[in-house]
Amino acid sequence: MKAFGFLSFGHYGRFPGSQTRDAAAALKQAVELGVGADSIGVNGAYFRVHHFERQAAAPIPVLSAIAARTSRIEVGTGVIDMRYENPLYLAEELGALDLLSDQRIAIGISRGSPETAVRGYEAFGYTGAQDPRGGDIAREKFATFLAAILGAGMVDADPQRAPQGTRLPVQPHAPGLIDRIWWGSGTRETAEWVGKLGLNLMSSTLLTEANGESFAALQKEQIDRFRAAYAEAGHTGAPRVSVSRSVFPIVNAQDAAYFGQSNDDDQIGVIDGFRSTFGKTYAAEPDVLIEQLKQDEAVMAADTLMLTIPNQLGVDYNLHVLDSFAKHVAPQLGWESNAEGPVTGEPIVAATAR
């Protein structure tokens, strides 16, 4: 681990103790949290995307607002549900965001997590999926999106305005944008697919697999298989890898009151019809957390750790959590603050070049 950021699910609602009573509060607090995290040295501000729920959605305005008020922190998603997206419009939006932010983006995309709505993407106009979970249309649209951000011609030009046979690419084009695209993977097999594509890996907050191994061990195998597939496909570079965890350093009485009893074991459950493994929550004094996280093989194998935060506890408390992690835990895990420059992944040499 060399970097950490926060991952917000952007919950809001009129619940007891909630400081995000409505969508306006959640959105404005998201921006303030991103700005505050940048000043602490946090490397990334990432937001989950859910539709038809009282949670974060439409991430581009939030990411743009944070990027406009900061200079170092990376802004991104974990993840955008591709089933709901127009691939060419998404390419335009991300091209503009990448240029405005001076390439400080990390955009996680995937098929999407289990949702409240039944085939909600069909209400957005995306029909025809044969897979009941919409995985087929997600991957088909993702392929179109990748072609678009690479600058491929996507539509025929009017022959009265351009030479016959001209194909027009999506604009604006952001050079190198593909290097800042991640796929959110919930299985080891999907991780291999991501490696073959040469993209970055964003390991899911849960894995739709359960074989008796710990969550960390499953994730570490996922990371290893990703990197092996990346090399075998002939890619060279330093792809990024992230994992997410709930981590709360207990440094005062308020922390103890909120999370003193939160340390637990991995959980097994059924999500979207799959037997799945969920990671545990880490909550302890800093010296204990350091040792626990050093033993988490996936955390130590990834370059970026995303801390899932309780956004409804408000900006001040969440900045306290991030600051406590930055001061008391992260330096012992290999952390480099955002003042030291952009985060890089682990260099990989293509198998064919060895």
Coordinates of C-alpha atoms in Angstrom, one line a residue, residues 37-278:
A37 CA -9.1 15.4 2.4
D38 CA -6.8 17.1 -0.2
S39 CA -5.3 19.3 2.5
I40 CA -4.6 16.3 4.7
G41 CA -2.6 14.6 1.9
V42 CA -5.2 11.9 1.2
N43 CA -4.6 10.5 -2.3
G44 CA -8.1 10.0 -3.6
A45 CA -11.8 10.9 -3.2
Y46 CA -14.0 8.1 -4.7
F47 CA -17.8 7.8 -4.8
R48 CA -20.1 4.8 -5.3
V49 CA -22.9 5.2 -7.8
H50 CA -26.4 3.8 -7.2
H51 CA -29.6 4.5 -9.1
F52 CA -33.1 4.7 -7.7
E53 CA -31.8 5.0 -4.1
R54 CA -31.1 7.7 -1.6
Q55 CA -27.4 7.5 -2.3
A56 CA -24.8 9.0 -4.6
A57 CA -25.6 9.1 -8.3
A58 CA -24.6 11.3 -11.3
P59 CA -21.0 11.5 -10.1
I60 CA -19.5 13.8 -12.7
P61 CA -20.8 17.1 -11.2
V62 CA -19.4 16.1 -7.8
L63 CA -16.0 15.1 -9.2
S64 CA -15.8 18.2 -11.2
A65 CA -16.5 20.4 -8.2
I66 CA -13.9 18.7 -6.1
A67 CA -11.3 18.9 -8.9
A68 CA -12.0 22.6 -9.4
R69 CA -11.2 23.3 -5.7
T70 CA -8.2 21.1 -5.2
S71 CA -4.8 20.6 -6.8
R72 CA -3.5 17.2 -5.9
I73 CA -6.2 14.7 -4.8
E74 CA -7.4 12.1 -7.4
V75 CA -11.2 12.0 -8.0
G76 CA -13.0 9.0 -9.1
T77 CA -15.8 6.4 -8.8
G78 CA -16.2 3.0 -7.3
V79 CA -18.1 2.2 -9.4
I80 CA -20.2 3.6 -12.3
D81 CA -22.9 1.1 -13.3
M82 CA -22.3 0.6 -17.1
R83 CA -25.7 -0.8 -17.6
Y84 CA -27.2 2.7 -17.1
E85 CA -24.7 4.6 -19.3
N86 CA -24.6 5.9 -22.9
P87 CA -21.0 4.9 -23.7
L88 CA -20.4 7.9 -26.1
Y89 CA -21.8 10.4 -23.7
L90 CA -19.8 8.9 -20.8
A91 CA -16.7 9.2 -23.0
E92 CA -17.4 12.9 -23.6
E93 CA -18.0 13.6 -20.0
L94 CA -14.9 11.8 -18.8
G95 CA -12.8 13.4 -21.5
A96 CA -13.8 16.8 -20.3
L97 CA -13.3 15.9 -16.7
D98 CA -9.9 14.5 -17.4
L99 CA -8.8 17.6 -19.1
L100 CA -10.3 19.9 -16.5
S101 CA -8.7 18.0 -13.6
D102 CA -5.2 17.7 -15.2
Q103 CA -5.5 13.9 -15.4
R104 CA -6.4 13.5 -11.7
I105 CA -9.1 10.9 -12.2
A106 CA -9.6 7.2 -11.4
I107 CA -12.9 6.1 -12.9
G108 CA -14.1 2.7 -11.7
I109 CA -16.7 1.1 -14.0
S110 CA -18.4 -2.3 -13.8
R111 CA -21.6 -4.2 -14.5
G112 CA -22.9 -2.7 -11.3
S113 CA -23.9 -4.0 -7.9
P114 CA -27.2 -5.6 -6.9
E115 CA -29.8 -2.9 -7.0
T116 CA -33.2 -2.0 -5.5
A117 CA -34.8 -1.6 -8.9
V118 CA -35.7 -4.6 -11.0
R119 CA -33.8 -4.2 -14.3
G120 CA -33.7 -0.5 -13.6
Y121 CA -31.4 0.2 -16.5
E122 CA -34.3 -0.6 -18.8
A123 CA -36.1 2.5 -17.5
F124 CA -33.1 4.5 -18.8
G125 CA -33.7 3.0 -22.3
Y126 CA -31.2 0.2 -22.3
T127 CA -33.2 -3.0 -23.1
G128 CA -32.4 -6.3 -24.8
A129 CA -30.2 -7.9 -22.1
Q130 CA -30.2 -11.7 -22.2
D131 CA -28.4 -11.9 -18.9
P132 CA -31.0 -11.3 -16.2
R133 CA -28.3 -9.1 -14.4
G134 CA -27.5 -7.1 -17.5
G135 CA -23.9 -8.2 -17.7
D136 CA -24.0 -8.7 -21.5
I137 CA -25.1 -5.1 -22.3
A138 CA -22.7 -3.7 -19.7
R139 CA -19.7 -5.3 -21.4
E140 CA -20.9 -4.5 -24.9
K141 CA -21.3 -0.8 -24.0
F142 CA -18.0 -0.9 -22.2
A143 CA -16.2 -2.0 -25.4
T144 CA -17.8 0.9 -27.3
F145 CA -16.7 3.3 -24.5
L146 CA -13.1 2.1 -24.6
A147 CA -13.0 2.5 -28.4
A148 CA -14.4 6.0 -28.0
I149 CA -11.9 7.2 -25.4
L150 CA -9.1 5.8 -27.6
G151 CA -10.1 8.1 -30.4
A152 CA -11.7 5.7 -32.8
G153 CA -14.1 7.0 -35.4
M154 CA -17.6 6.4 -34.1
V155 CA -19.9 7.8 -36.7
D156 CA -19.8 8.7 -40.4
A157 CA -19.2 12.3 -41.3
D158 CA -21.5 14.2 -43.6
P159 CA -19.8 13.9 -47.0
Q160 CA -20.7 17.6 -47.7
R161 CA -18.6 18.6 -44.7
A162 CA -15.7 16.1 -44.8
P163 CA -14.0 13.8 -47.2
Q164 CA -15.9 10.7 -48.2
G165 CA -15.5 7.8 -45.8
T166 CA -14.4 10.0 -42.8
R167 CA -15.3 8.6 -39.4
L168 CA -15.6 11.1 -36.6
P169 CA -14.3 10.5 -33.1
V170 CA -15.9 11.6 -29.9
Q171 CA -14.7 15.0 -28.6
P172 CA -13.1 16.2 -26.5
H173 CA -10.3 13.6 -26.7
A174 CA -8.2 13.3 -23.6
P175 CA -4.9 11.5 -24.4
G176 CA -4.1 8.7 -22.1
L177 CA -7.5 8.6 -20.5
I178 CA -7.6 4.8 -20.8
D179 CA -4.8 4.6 -18.3
R180 CA -7.1 6.1 -15.7
I181 CA -10.0 3.7 -16.3
W182 CA -10.6 0.8 -13.8
W183 CA -12.9 -2.1 -13.9
G184 CA -14.6 -3.1 -10.6
S185 CA -14.2 -6.8 -10.2
G186 CA -16.1 -9.1 -7.9
T187 CA -14.5 -12.4 -9.0
R188 CA -11.1 -13.9 -9.8
E189 CA -12.1 -14.7 -13.3
T190 CA -13.2 -11.1 -14.0
A191 CA -9.9 -9.9 -12.6
E192 CA -8.1 -12.0 -15.3
W193 CA -10.4 -10.4 -17.9
V194 CA -9.4 -6.9 -16.7
G195 CA -5.7 -7.9 -16.9
K196 CA -6.1 -9.1 -20.5
L197 CA -7.6 -5.7 -21.4
G198 CA -4.7 -3.9 -19.8
L199 CA -6.8 -1.8 -17.5
N200 CA -6.6 -1.0 -13.8
L201 CA -8.2 -3.3 -11.2
M202 CA -10.7 -2.0 -8.6
S203 CA -11.4 -5.0 -6.4
S204 CA -15.0 -5.0 -5.1
T205 CA -16.1 -4.3 -1.5
L206 CA -17.4 -7.9 -1.7
L207 CA -16.5 -11.0 -3.7
T208 CA -19.2 -13.1 -5.3
E209 CA -17.2 -16.2 -4.3
A210 CA -16.9 -18.2 -1.1
N211 CA -14.6 -21.2 -0.9
G212 CA -13.6 -21.1 2.8
E213 CA -10.7 -18.8 2.3
S214 CA -10.6 -15.4 4.0
F215 CA -11.7 -12.3 2.1
A216 CA -8.1 -11.0 2.1
A217 CA -6.8 -14.3 0.7
L218 CA -9.4 -14.4 -2.1
Q219 CA -8.6 -10.8 -2.9
K220 CA -4.9 -11.4 -3.0
E221 CA -5.4 -14.3 -5.4
Q222 CA -7.6 -12.0 -7.5
I223 CA -4.8 -9.4 -7.6
D224 CA -2.2 -12.1 -8.5
R225 CA -4.3 -13.5 -11.3
F226 CA -4.9 -9.9 -12.6
R227 CA -1.2 -9.2 -12.8
A228 CA -0.4 -12.5 -14.4
A229 CA -3.1 -12.0 -17.1
Y230 CA -1.8 -8.5 -17.7
A231 CA 1.7 -9.8 -18.4
E232 CA 0.5 -12.8 -20.4
A233 CA -1.5 -10.5 -22.7
G234 CA 1.7 -8.6 -23.5
H235 CA 0.9 -5.4 -21.7
T236 CA 3.8 -3.4 -20.2
G237 CA 3.2 -0.7 -17.7
A238 CA 2.3 -0.2 -14.1
P239 CA -1.4 -0.9 -13.7
R240 CA -3.1 0.4 -10.5
V241 CA -4.9 -1.9 -8.0
S242 CA -7.2 -0.8 -5.3
V243 CA -9.0 -2.6 -2.4
S244 CA -11.5 -1.2 0.0
R245 CA -11.9 -1.7 3.8
S246 CA -13.7 -0.2 6.7
V247 CA -10.9 1.1 9.0
F248 CA -11.4 3.2 12.1
P249 CA -8.5 4.3 14.3
I250 CA -9.8 4.7 17.8
V251 CA -8.0 7.7 19.2
N252 CA -10.7 9.3 21.4
A253 CA -13.9 8.6 23.3
Q254 CA -16.1 9.5 20.3
D255 CA -14.3 6.9 18.1
A256 CA -14.7 4.3 20.8
A257 CA -18.4 5.1 21.2
Y258 CA -19.0 4.8 17.4
F259 CA -16.8 1.9 16.5
G260 CA -15.4 0.3 19.7
Q261 CA -17.4 -2.8 19.2
S262 CA -17.1 -2.9 15.4
N263 CA -14.2 -5.3 14.9
D264 CA -15.6 -8.5 13.4
D265 CA -14.8 -11.4 11.1
D266 CA -15.4 -11.9 7.4
Q267 CA -19.1 -12.6 6.6
I268 CA -20.6 -15.0 4.2
G269 CA -24.0 -14.3 2.5
V270 CA -26.0 -14.5 -0.7
I271 CA -25.9 -11.4 -3.0
D272 CA -27.5 -11.3 -6.4
G273 CA -27.9 -15.1 -6.2
F274 CA -24.2 -15.8 -5.5
R275 CA -22.7 -17.0 -2.3
S276 CA -20.4 -14.1 -1.4
T277 CA -17.7 -13.1 1.0
F278 CA -17.7 -9.7 2.7

